[in-house]
Short mmCIF file of C-alpha atoms in Angstrom, two decimals:
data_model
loop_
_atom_site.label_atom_id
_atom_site.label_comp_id
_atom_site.label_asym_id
_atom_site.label_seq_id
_atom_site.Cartn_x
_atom_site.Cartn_y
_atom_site.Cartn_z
CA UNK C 126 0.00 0.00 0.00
CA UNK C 127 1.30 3.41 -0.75
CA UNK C 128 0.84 6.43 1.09
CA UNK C 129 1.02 7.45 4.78
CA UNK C 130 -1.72 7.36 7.41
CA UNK C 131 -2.53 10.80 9.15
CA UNK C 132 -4.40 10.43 12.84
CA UNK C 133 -5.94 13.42 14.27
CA UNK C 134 -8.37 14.14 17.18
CA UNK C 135 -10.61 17.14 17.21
CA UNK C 136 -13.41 18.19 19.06
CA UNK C 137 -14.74 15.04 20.13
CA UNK C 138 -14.27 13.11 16.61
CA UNK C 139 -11.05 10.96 15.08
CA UNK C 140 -10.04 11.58 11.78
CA UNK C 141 -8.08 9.06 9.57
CA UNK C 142 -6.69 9.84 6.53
CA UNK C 143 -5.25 8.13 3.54
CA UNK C 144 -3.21 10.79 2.00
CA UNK C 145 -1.74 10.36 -1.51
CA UNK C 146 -2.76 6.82 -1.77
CA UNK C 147 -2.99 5.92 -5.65
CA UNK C 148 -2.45 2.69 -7.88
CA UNK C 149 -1.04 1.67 -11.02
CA UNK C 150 -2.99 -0.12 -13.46
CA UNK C 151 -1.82 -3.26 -12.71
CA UNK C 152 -3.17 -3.29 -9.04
CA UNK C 153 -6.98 -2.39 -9.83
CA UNK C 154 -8.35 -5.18 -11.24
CA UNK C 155 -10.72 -4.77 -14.27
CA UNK C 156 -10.09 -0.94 -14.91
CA UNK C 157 -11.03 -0.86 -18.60
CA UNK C 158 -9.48 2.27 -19.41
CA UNK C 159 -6.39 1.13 -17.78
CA UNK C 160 -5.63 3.85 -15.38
CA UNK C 161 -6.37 4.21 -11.57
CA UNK C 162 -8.75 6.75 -9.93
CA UNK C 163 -6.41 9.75 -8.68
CA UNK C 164 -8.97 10.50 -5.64
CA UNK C 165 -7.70 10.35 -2.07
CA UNK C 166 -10.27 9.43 0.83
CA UNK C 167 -10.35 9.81 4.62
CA UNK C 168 -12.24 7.72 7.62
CA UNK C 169 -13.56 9.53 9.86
CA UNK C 170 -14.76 8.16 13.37
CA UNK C 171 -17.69 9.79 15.68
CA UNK C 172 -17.90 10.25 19.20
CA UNK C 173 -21.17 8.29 19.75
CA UNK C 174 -21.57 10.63 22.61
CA UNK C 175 -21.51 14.03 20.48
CA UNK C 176 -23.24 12.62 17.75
CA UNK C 177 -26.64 11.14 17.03
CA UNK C 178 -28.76 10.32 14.36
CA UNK C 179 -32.32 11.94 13.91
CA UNK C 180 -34.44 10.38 11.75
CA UNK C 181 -37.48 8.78 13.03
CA UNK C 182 -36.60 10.54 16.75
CA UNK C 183 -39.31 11.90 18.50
CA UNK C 184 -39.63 15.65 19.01
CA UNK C 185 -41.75 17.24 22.00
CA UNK C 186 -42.88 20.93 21.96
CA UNK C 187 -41.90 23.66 24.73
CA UNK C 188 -44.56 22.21 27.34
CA UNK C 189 -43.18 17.82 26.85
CA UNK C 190 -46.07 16.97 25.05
CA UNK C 191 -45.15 15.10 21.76
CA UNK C 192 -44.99 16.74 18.02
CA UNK C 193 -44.70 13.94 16.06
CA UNK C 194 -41.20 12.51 14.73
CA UNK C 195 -38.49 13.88 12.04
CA UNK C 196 -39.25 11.99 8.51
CA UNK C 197 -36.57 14.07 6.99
CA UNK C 198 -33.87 17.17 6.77
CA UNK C 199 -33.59 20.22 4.45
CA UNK C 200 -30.37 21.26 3.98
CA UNK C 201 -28.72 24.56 1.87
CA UNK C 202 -26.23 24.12 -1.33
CA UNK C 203 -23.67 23.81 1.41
CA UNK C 204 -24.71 20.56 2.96
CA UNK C 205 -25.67 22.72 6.13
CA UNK C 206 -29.02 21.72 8.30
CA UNK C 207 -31.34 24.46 7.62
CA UNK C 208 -35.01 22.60 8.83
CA UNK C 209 -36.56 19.44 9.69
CA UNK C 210 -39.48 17.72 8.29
CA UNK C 211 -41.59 16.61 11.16
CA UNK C 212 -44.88 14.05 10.78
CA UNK C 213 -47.30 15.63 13.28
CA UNK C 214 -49.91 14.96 14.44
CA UNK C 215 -52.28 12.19 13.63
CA UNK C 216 -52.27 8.68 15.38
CA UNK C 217 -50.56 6.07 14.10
CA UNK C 218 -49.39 7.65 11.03
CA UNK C 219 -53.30 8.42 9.87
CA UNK C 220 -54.69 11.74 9.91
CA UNK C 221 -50.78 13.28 9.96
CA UNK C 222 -49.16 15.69 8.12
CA UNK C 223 -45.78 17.09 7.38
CA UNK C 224 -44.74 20.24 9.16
CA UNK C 225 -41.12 21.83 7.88
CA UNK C 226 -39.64 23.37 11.53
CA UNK C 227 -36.38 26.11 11.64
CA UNK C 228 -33.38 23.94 12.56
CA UNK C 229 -32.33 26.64 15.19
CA UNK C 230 -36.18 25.54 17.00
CA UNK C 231 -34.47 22.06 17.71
CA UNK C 232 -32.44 21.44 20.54
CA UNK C 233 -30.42 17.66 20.97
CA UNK C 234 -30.24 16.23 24.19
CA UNK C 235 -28.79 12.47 25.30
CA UNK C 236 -29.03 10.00 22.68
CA UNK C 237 -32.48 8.76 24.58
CA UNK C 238 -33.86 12.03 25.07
CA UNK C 239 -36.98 13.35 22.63
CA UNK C 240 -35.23 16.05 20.48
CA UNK C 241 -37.26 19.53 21.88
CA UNK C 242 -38.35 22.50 19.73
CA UNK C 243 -38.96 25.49 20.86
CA UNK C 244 -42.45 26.09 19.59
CA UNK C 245 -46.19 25.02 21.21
CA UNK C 246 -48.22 22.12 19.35
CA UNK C 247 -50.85 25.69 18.49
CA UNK C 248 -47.91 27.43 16.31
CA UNK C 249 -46.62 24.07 14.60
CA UNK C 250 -50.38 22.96 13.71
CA UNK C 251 -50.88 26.35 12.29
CA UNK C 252 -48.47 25.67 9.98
CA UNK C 253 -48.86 25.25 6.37
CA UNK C 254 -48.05 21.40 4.76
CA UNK C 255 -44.91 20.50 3.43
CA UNK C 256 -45.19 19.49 -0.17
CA UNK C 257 -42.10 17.38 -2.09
CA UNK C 258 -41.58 19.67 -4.82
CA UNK C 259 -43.64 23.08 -3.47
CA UNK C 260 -42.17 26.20 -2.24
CA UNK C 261 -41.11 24.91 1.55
CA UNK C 262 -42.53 27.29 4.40
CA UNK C 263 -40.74 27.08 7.47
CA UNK C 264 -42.03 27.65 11.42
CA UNK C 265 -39.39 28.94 13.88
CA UNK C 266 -39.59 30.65 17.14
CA UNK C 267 -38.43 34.56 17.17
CA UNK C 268 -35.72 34.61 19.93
CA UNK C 269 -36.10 37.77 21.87
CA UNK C 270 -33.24 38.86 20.93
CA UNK C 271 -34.15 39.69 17.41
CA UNK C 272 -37.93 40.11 18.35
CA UNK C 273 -38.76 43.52 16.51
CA UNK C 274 -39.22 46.79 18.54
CA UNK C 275 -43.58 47.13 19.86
#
């Protein structure tokens, strides 16, 4: 194998990489055009404890009671989180609907805890349906920091 492995720690995560790690055609079997991939890649390990996934975890408004769970995340060009697609309402997935939620309304706790948003079951059922493929209107709480001036 050619190349050198690079170890690194940083907030909370490990990060392997291969650097500079390439092959002649004669060690990738069944290349057709005869040439290797010149692409370098990198493992990366996760602190189970900083990291968690979300989808299908249950979300509970700002009194506990339940919102429904995340079916899905909107993200910008960039890759970053931007909102979360929440099923809500309903029981037992009938009479539901999706409900698009500001990511900044989430906050992650433990890896057992509900997610919590920062809105009341009244302002997330007052919210329009998210639609695949339709403009996507998001709810979010107005901090009071950036609540305007009465």
């Amino acid at each position: 194998m050619r190349g050198c492995l690079h170890t690194a720690a940083a907030a909370g995560f490990a990060l392997v990489a291969f650097a500079g790690l390439s092959a002649a055609a004669e060690d990738v079997p069944n290349d057709p055009a005869g040439a290797a991939p010149d692409r370098d890649t990198f493992t990366m390990v996760l602190d189970d404890r900083r990291v968690q996934p979300i989808l299908g975890k249950e979300v509970r408004g700002s009194n506990a009671e339940s919102m429904g769970r995340i079916v899905d995340v909107i993200v910008d060009r960039s890759g970053r989180p931007r909102a979360a697609v929440i099923d809500f309402g309903g029981f037992l997935g009938v009479g539901s609907r999706k409900i698009v939620v500001d990511w900044s309304a989430l906050q992650f706790g433990s890896d057992d805890a509900p997610i919590s948003l920062a809105l009341t079951r009244d302002q997330v059922k007052a919210a329009p349906e998210y639609h695949t493929g339709k403009p996507v209107v998001v709810v979010g709480a107005i901090s009071q920091s950036v609540a305007p001036d009465m």
